[in-house]
Amino acid sequence: MKKDAENRRRDREPAVARRVTRRVFYGTVGVGGDSPVSIQSMSTFPAAAVEEAGAEIRALSQAGCEIVRVAVRDDQDVMALERICSASPIPVIADIHFDHRLAVSAAGRGVAGLRINPGNIGGEKKVMEVVEAAARAGITLRVGVNAGSLEKELRSLYEKDQPRALCESANRQLGIIERSGFRDLVFSLKSSSAAVTVEANRLFAAGNDYPLHLGVTEAGPPLSGTARSVVALTQLLGAGIGDTIRVSLSGDPVREIIVAAAVLSSLGLRDDFPRVISCPTCGRCHLEVAGMAEKLERILPGRAGKMTVAVMGCEVNGPGEAREADIGIAGAKQGAVIFRNGRIVKKIEKDFFENLISEIDKFSLEEDPE
Ligand code: SF4
């Protein structure tokens, strides 16, 4: 049965040869080296909103997020980090701007990493205090260069050559930090322009072997932001550059995870996420396809491994696609039909989503596709 299911699964795109990078860790999650490209997001709540941030982090983890960043704005946020980290199912990175002392205090409070921005943390001495704190705590430091907050000295270069200015900022920090012997570093070079992000990362990646966190900053509202992110990520990941990614979108961060997982799967860089296919619907549709497919994308990574689920609206293309998937549902005049491994297992007239989930859970338990 397992082999049949495997054969029915669509062929994945070929894997991309990745740039050779050194490996660092956020907790148990490796970034760089031969670790798979990981998915990150950021809570929309500050650390001090422990309950809200905690619930959001659980939802992100359930959708497939592997590393999460939390904003640390003041001492209250620093004090909340231990509770956030101990309740989080995934490693937490403290995101700090402006005040390096917050980064120093955050380092020993359960976080798996720190993220600072050299453009606003306040010069070499302060950066080095953060580096020493990260080294003492045995955690990873991300140096995140952003076009919107470059060091003053680089602004005239930025006017002339944006990618080179971003790369120069990251290289300066690298030079300063490397003198200390600290190597648990991840770099990111972000702009709201996909083209600038791509070129800046290409330039930086050519000169060293530190892992890169990729993303287009301030990418935008969900649809246009997704397009901008996918354009940049596809070019860089397709060239083997990038070790961890964030798709920045306004609104619910769970959407970021769904897009990131689809990008990595489509490029053949990850094949361990469940895949949902669904029809665009038309006047023949008998089912609430869009709602079911969206719900599945949010909850499947938390309850199923590598599998394909098809949600199809009617008897035209429905049975064909549903048969090809591991589990599929196809609308019919009298309700819907559920397929498993190409065979009909249920005809139902109501509770479509609940029945589909119950078949998915049975499939995961009984066939263990991994
Ligand atoms: S499967 Fe049916 S409902 Fe869905 S788009 Fe095709 S014809 Fe329309």
PDB file of C-alpha atoms in Angstrom, residues 91-275:
ATOM      1  CA  PRO A  91      13.374  27.773  19.234  1.00  0.00           C
ATOM      2  CA  VAL A  92      12.820  31.457  19.989  1.00  0.00           C
ATOM      3  CA  ILE A  93      15.040  34.310  18.804  1.00  0.00           C
ATOM      4  CA  ALA A  94      14.962  37.657  20.613  1.00  0.00           C
ATOM      5  CA  ASP A  95      14.705  40.499  18.088  1.00  0.00           C
ATOM      6  CA  ILE A  96      16.348  43.649  19.372  1.00  0.00           C
ATOM      7  CA  HIS A  97      16.758  47.137  17.949  1.00  0.00           C
ATOM      8  CA  PHE A  98      18.360  50.325  19.315  1.00  0.00           C
ATOM      9  CA  ASP A  99      19.327  49.148  22.818  1.00  0.00           C
ATOM     10  CA  HIS A 100      22.172  46.647  22.954  1.00  0.00           C
ATOM     11  CA  ARG A 101      21.686  46.175  26.716  1.00  0.00           C
ATOM     12  CA  LEU A 102      18.392  44.418  26.012  1.00  0.00           C
ATOM     13  CA  ALA A 103      20.232  41.956  23.783  1.00  0.00           C
ATOM     14  CA  VAL A 104      22.837  41.355  26.485  1.00  0.00           C
ATOM     15  CA  SER A 105      20.105  40.705  29.098  1.00  0.00           C
ATOM     16  CA  ALA A 106      18.043  38.545  26.719  1.00  0.00           C
ATOM     17  CA  ALA A 107      20.969  36.222  25.990  1.00  0.00           C
ATOM     18  CA  GLY A 108      20.726  34.207  29.201  1.00  0.00           C
ATOM     19  CA  ARG A 109      16.959  33.854  29.290  1.00  0.00           C
ATOM     20  CA  GLY A 110      16.259  30.739  27.307  1.00  0.00           C
ATOM     21  CA  VAL A 111      16.405  32.173  23.816  1.00  0.00           C
ATOM     22  CA  ALA A 112      18.114  30.148  21.095  1.00  0.00           C
ATOM     23  CA  GLY A 113      19.417  33.237  19.370  1.00  0.00           C
ATOM     24  CA  LEU A 114      19.577  37.008  19.148  1.00  0.00           C
ATOM     25  CA  ARG A 115      18.892  39.175  16.158  1.00  0.00           C
ATOM     26  CA  ILE A 116      20.401  42.636  15.966  1.00  0.00           C
ATOM     27  CA  ASN A 117      20.552  45.260  13.257  1.00  0.00           C
ATOM     28  CA  PRO A 118      23.993  46.862  12.937  1.00  0.00           C
ATOM     29  CA  GLY A 119      22.433  50.044  11.553  1.00  0.00           C
ATOM     30  CA  ASN A 120      20.719  50.908  14.832  1.00  0.00           C
ATOM     31  CA  ILE A 121      22.488  49.035  17.622  1.00  0.00           C
ATOM     32  CA  GLY A 122      25.114  51.736  18.073  1.00  0.00           C
ATOM     33  CA  GLY A 123      28.648  50.967  16.933  1.00  0.00           C
ATOM     34  CA  GLU A 124      31.408  48.426  17.334  1.00  0.00           C
ATOM     35  CA  LYS A 125      31.737  48.435  21.142  1.00  0.00           C
ATOM     36  CA  LYS A 126      28.040  47.722  21.622  1.00  0.00           C
ATOM     37  CA  VAL A 127      27.969  45.048  18.932  1.00  0.00           C
ATOM     38  CA  MET A 128      30.874  43.335  20.695  1.00  0.00           C
ATOM     39  CA  GLU A 129      29.053  43.363  24.038  1.00  0.00           C
ATOM     40  CA  VAL A 130      26.183  41.546  22.330  1.00  0.00           C
ATOM     41  CA  VAL A 131      28.610  39.080  20.736  1.00  0.00           C
ATOM     42  CA  GLU A 132      30.191  38.341  24.134  1.00  0.00           C
ATOM     43  CA  ALA A 133      26.752  37.776  25.675  1.00  0.00           C
ATOM     44  CA  ALA A 134      25.806  35.374  22.851  1.00  0.00           C
ATOM     45  CA  ALA A 135      29.112  33.520  23.273  1.00  0.00           C
ATOM     46  CA  ARG A 136      28.586  33.182  27.058  1.00  0.00           C
ATOM     47  CA  ALA A 137      25.071  31.847  26.515  1.00  0.00           C
ATOM     48  CA  GLY A 138      26.190  29.533  23.680  1.00  0.00           C
ATOM     49  CA  ILE A 139      23.598  30.897  21.277  1.00  0.00           C
ATOM     50  CA  THR A 140      23.539  32.067  17.666  1.00  0.00           C
ATOM     51  CA  LEU A 141      23.567  35.695  16.601  1.00  0.00           C
ATOM     52  CA  ARG A 142      21.886  36.933  13.447  1.00  0.00           C
ATOM     53  CA  VAL A 143      23.211  40.151  12.016  1.00  0.00           C
ATOM     54  CA  GLY A 144      20.275  41.511  10.071  1.00  0.00           C
ATOM     55  CA  VAL A 145      21.086  44.297   7.633  1.00  0.00           C
ATOM     56  CA  ASN A 146      18.053  46.213   6.389  1.00  0.00           C
ATOM     57  CA  ALA A 147      17.940  48.782   3.603  1.00  0.00           C
ATOM     58  CA  GLY A 148      15.704  50.996   5.738  1.00  0.00           C
ATOM     59  CA  SER A 149      18.211  51.292   8.594  1.00  0.00           C
ATOM     60  CA  LEU A 150      21.738  51.289   7.211  1.00  0.00           C
ATOM     61  CA  GLU A 151      24.640  52.881   9.094  1.00  0.00           C
ATOM     62  CA  LYS A 152      25.002  56.617   8.366  1.00  0.00           C
ATOM     63  CA  GLU A 153      28.397  56.173   6.703  1.00  0.00           C
ATOM     64  CA  LEU A 154      26.880  53.893   4.061  1.00  0.00           C
ATOM     65  CA  ARG A 155      23.994  56.090   3.020  1.00  0.00           C
ATOM     66  CA  SER A 156      25.829  57.841   0.193  1.00  0.00           C
ATOM     67  CA  LEU A 157      26.948  54.480  -1.212  1.00  0.00           C
ATOM     68  CA  TYR A 158      23.339  53.327  -0.876  1.00  0.00           C
ATOM     69  CA  GLU A 159      22.214  56.228  -3.095  1.00  0.00           C
ATOM     70  CA  LYS A 160      24.500  54.935  -5.839  1.00  0.00           C
ATOM     71  CA  ASP A 161      24.481  51.159  -5.384  1.00  0.00           C
ATOM     72  CA  GLN A 162      21.968  49.644  -3.001  1.00  0.00           C
ATOM     73  CA  PRO A 163      23.081  45.989  -3.143  1.00  0.00           C
ATOM     74  CA  ARG A 164      26.716  46.942  -2.603  1.00  0.00           C
ATOM     75  CA  ALA A 165      25.822  49.156   0.381  1.00  0.00           C
ATOM     76  CA  LEU A 166      23.887  46.298   2.031  1.00  0.00           C
ATOM     77  CA  CYS A 167      26.741  43.899   1.379  1.00  0.00           C
ATOM     78  CA  GLU A 168      29.298  46.399   2.705  1.00  0.00           C
ATOM     79  CA  SER A 169      27.302  46.783   5.930  1.00  0.00           C
ATOM     80  CA  ALA A 170      27.197  43.009   6.474  1.00  0.00           C
ATOM     81  CA  ASN A 171      30.897  42.626   5.624  1.00  0.00           C
ATOM     82  CA  ARG A 172      31.879  45.369   8.078  1.00  0.00           C
ATOM     83  CA  GLN A 173      30.060  43.590  10.886  1.00  0.00           C
ATOM     84  CA  LEU A 174      31.533  40.290   9.874  1.00  0.00           C
ATOM     85  CA  GLY A 175      35.054  41.798  10.021  1.00  0.00           C
ATOM     86  CA  ILE A 176      34.423  43.243  13.492  1.00  0.00           C
ATOM     87  CA  ILE A 177      32.853  40.090  14.940  1.00  0.00           C
ATOM     88  CA  GLU A 178      35.308  37.625  13.410  1.00  0.00           C
ATOM     89  CA  ARG A 179      38.191  39.300  15.250  1.00  0.00           C
ATOM     90  CA  SER A 180      36.639  38.004  18.486  1.00  0.00           C
ATOM     91  CA  GLY A 181      36.674  34.416  17.240  1.00  0.00           C
ATOM     92  CA  PHE A 182      32.871  34.137  17.516  1.00  0.00           C
ATOM     93  CA  ARG A 183      31.495  32.168  14.586  1.00  0.00           C
ATOM     94  CA  ASP A 184      27.898  31.245  15.476  1.00  0.00           C
ATOM     95  CA  LEU A 185      26.561  33.774  13.044  1.00  0.00           C
ATOM     96  CA  VAL A 186      23.763  34.032  10.519  1.00  0.00           C
ATOM     97  CA  PHE A 187      23.509  37.024   8.212  1.00  0.00           C
ATOM     98  CA  SER A 188      20.568  38.568   6.422  1.00  0.00           C
ATOM     99  CA  LEU A 189      20.500  41.353   3.846  1.00  0.00           C
ATOM    100  CA  LYS A 190      17.010  42.595   3.167  1.00  0.00           C
ATOM    101  CA  SER A 191      15.317  45.250   1.099  1.00  0.00           C
ATOM    102  CA  SER A 192      11.696  45.743   0.091  1.00  0.00           C
ATOM    103  CA  SER A 193      12.907  45.363  -3.511  1.00  0.00           C
ATOM    104  CA  ALA A 194      13.242  41.764  -4.680  1.00  0.00           C
ATOM    105  CA  ALA A 195      15.978  42.727  -7.178  1.00  0.00           C
ATOM    106  CA  VAL A 196      18.092  44.527  -4.555  1.00  0.00           C
ATOM    107  CA  THR A 197      17.650  41.661  -2.082  1.00  0.00           C
ATOM    108  CA  VAL A 198      18.760  39.130  -4.682  1.00  0.00           C
ATOM    109  CA  GLU A 199      21.848  41.069  -5.758  1.00  0.00           C
ATOM    110  CA  ALA A 200      22.918  41.957  -2.195  1.00  0.00           C
ATOM    111  CA  ASN A 201      22.716  38.322  -1.100  1.00  0.00           C
ATOM    112  CA  ARG A 202      24.576  37.138  -4.188  1.00  0.00           C
ATOM    113  CA  LEU A 203      27.395  39.587  -3.494  1.00  0.00           C
ATOM    114  CA  PHE A 204      27.640  38.633   0.178  1.00  0.00           C
ATOM    115  CA  ALA A 205      27.369  34.887  -0.426  1.00  0.00           C
ATOM    116  CA  ALA A 206      30.328  34.988  -2.826  1.00  0.00           C
ATOM    117  CA  GLY A 207      32.707  36.180  -0.111  1.00  0.00           C
ATOM    118  CA  ASN A 208      32.219  33.858   2.889  1.00  0.00           C
ATOM    119  CA  ASP A 209      30.585  30.651   4.117  1.00  0.00           C
ATOM    120  CA  TYR A 210      28.220  31.979   6.788  1.00  0.00           C
ATOM    121  CA  PRO A 211      24.614  30.822   6.565  1.00  0.00           C
ATOM    122  CA  LEU A 212      22.105  33.255   5.143  1.00  0.00           C
ATOM    123  CA  HIS A 213      18.610  34.022   6.332  1.00  0.00           C
ATOM    124  CA  LEU A 214      16.632  35.139   3.282  1.00  0.00           C
ATOM    125  CA  GLY A 215      13.637  37.389   3.029  1.00  0.00           C
ATOM    126  CA  VAL A 216      12.224  40.482   1.383  1.00  0.00           C
ATOM    127  CA  THR A 217      11.530  42.944   4.142  1.00  0.00           C
ATOM    128  CA  GLU A 218       8.212  44.789   4.264  1.00  0.00           C
ATOM    129  CA  ALA A 219       7.124  42.568   1.377  1.00  0.00           C
ATOM    130  CA  GLY A 220       3.559  43.806   1.622  1.00  0.00           C
ATOM    131  CA  PRO A 221      -0.044  42.625   1.907  1.00  0.00           C
ATOM    132  CA  PRO A 222      -0.538  38.865   1.458  1.00  0.00           C
ATOM    133  CA  LEU A 223      -0.976  38.605  -2.311  1.00  0.00           C
ATOM    134  CA  SER A 224       1.544  41.138  -3.635  1.00  0.00           C
ATOM    135  CA  GLY A 225       3.888  40.367  -0.730  1.00  0.00           C
ATOM    136  CA  THR A 226       3.810  36.694  -1.608  1.00  0.00           C
ATOM    137  CA  ALA A 227       4.655  37.499  -5.231  1.00  0.00           C
ATOM    138  CA  ARG A 228       7.605  39.745  -4.262  1.00  0.00           C
ATOM    139  CA  SER A 229       8.949  37.178  -1.806  1.00  0.00           C
ATOM    140  CA  VAL A 230       8.589  34.280  -4.217  1.00  0.00           C
ATOM    141  CA  VAL A 231      10.429  36.190  -6.968  1.00  0.00           C
ATOM    142  CA  ALA A 232      13.431  36.860  -4.697  1.00  0.00           C
ATOM    143  CA  LEU A 233      13.449  33.515  -2.909  1.00  0.00           C
ATOM    144  CA  THR A 234      13.194  31.524  -6.117  1.00  0.00           C
ATOM    145  CA  GLN A 235      16.187  33.288  -7.667  1.00  0.00           C
ATOM    146  CA  LEU A 236      18.371  32.901  -4.580  1.00  0.00           C
ATOM    147  CA  LEU A 237      17.324  29.411  -3.492  1.00  0.00           C
ATOM    148  CA  GLY A 238      17.405  28.316  -7.122  1.00  0.00           C
ATOM    149  CA  ALA A 239      21.058  29.424  -7.206  1.00  0.00           C
ATOM    150  CA  GLY A 240      21.740  27.408  -4.040  1.00  0.00           C
ATOM    151  CA  ILE A 241      21.870  30.471  -1.761  1.00  0.00           C
ATOM    152  CA  GLY A 242      19.926  30.535   1.509  1.00  0.00           C
ATOM    153  CA  ASP A 243      19.757  28.398   4.640  1.00  0.00           C
ATOM    154  CA  THR A 244      16.642  29.651   6.391  1.00  0.00           C
ATOM    155  CA  ILE A 245      13.806  31.811   5.066  1.00  0.00           C
ATOM    156  CA  ARG A 246      11.096  34.139   6.167  1.00  0.00           C
ATOM    157  CA  VAL A 247       8.262  35.283   3.929  1.00  0.00           C
ATOM    158  CA  SER A 248       7.269  38.643   5.442  1.00  0.00           C
ATOM    159  CA  LEU A 249       3.574  39.397   4.994  1.00  0.00           C
ATOM    160  CA  SER A 250       1.262  41.853   6.705  1.00  0.00           C
ATOM    161  CA  GLY A 251      -1.331  40.127   8.863  1.00  0.00           C
ATOM    162  CA  ASP A 252      -1.624  36.584  10.154  1.00  0.00           C
ATOM    163  CA  PRO A 253       1.913  35.112  10.163  1.00  0.00           C
ATOM    164  CA  VAL A 254       0.600  31.561   9.614  1.00  0.00           C
ATOM    165  CA  ARG A 255       0.208  32.582   5.961  1.00  0.00           C
ATOM    166  CA  GLU A 256       3.966  33.183   5.843  1.00  0.00           C
ATOM    167  CA  ILE A 257       4.583  29.554   6.753  1.00  0.00           C
ATOM    168  CA  ILE A 258       2.190  28.220   4.128  1.00  0.00           C
ATOM    169  CA  VAL A 259       3.927  30.255   1.404  1.00  0.00           C
ATOM    170  CA  ALA A 260       7.427  29.340   2.634  1.00  0.00           C
ATOM    171  CA  ALA A 261       6.600  25.611   2.704  1.00  0.00           C
ATOM    172  CA  ALA A 262       5.184  25.798  -0.834  1.00  0.00           C
ATOM    173  CA  VAL A 263       8.317  27.603  -2.090  1.00  0.00           C
ATOM    174  CA  LEU A 264      10.680  25.047  -0.540  1.00  0.00           C
ATOM    175  CA  SER A 265       8.610  22.078  -1.743  1.00  0.00           C
ATOM    176  CA  SER A 266       8.300  23.487  -5.251  1.00  0.00           C
ATOM    177  CA  LEU A 267      12.065  23.976  -5.502  1.00  0.00           C
ATOM    178  CA  GLY A 268      12.665  20.421  -4.292  1.00  0.00           C
ATOM    179  CA  LEU A 269      14.459  21.708  -1.187  1.00  0.00           C
ATOM    180  CA  ARG A 270      12.007  20.089   1.234  1.00  0.00           C
ATOM    181  CA  ASP A 271       9.754  17.118   0.688  1.00  0.00           C
ATOM    182  CA  ASP A 272       8.523  16.598   4.216  1.00  0.00           C
ATOM    183  CA  PHE A 273       5.525  18.909   4.206  1.00  0.00           C
ATOM    184  CA  PRO A 274       2.026  17.670   3.441  1.00  0.00           C
ATOM    185  CA  ARG A 275       0.692  19.092   0.182  1.00  0.00           C
TER     186      ARG A 275
END
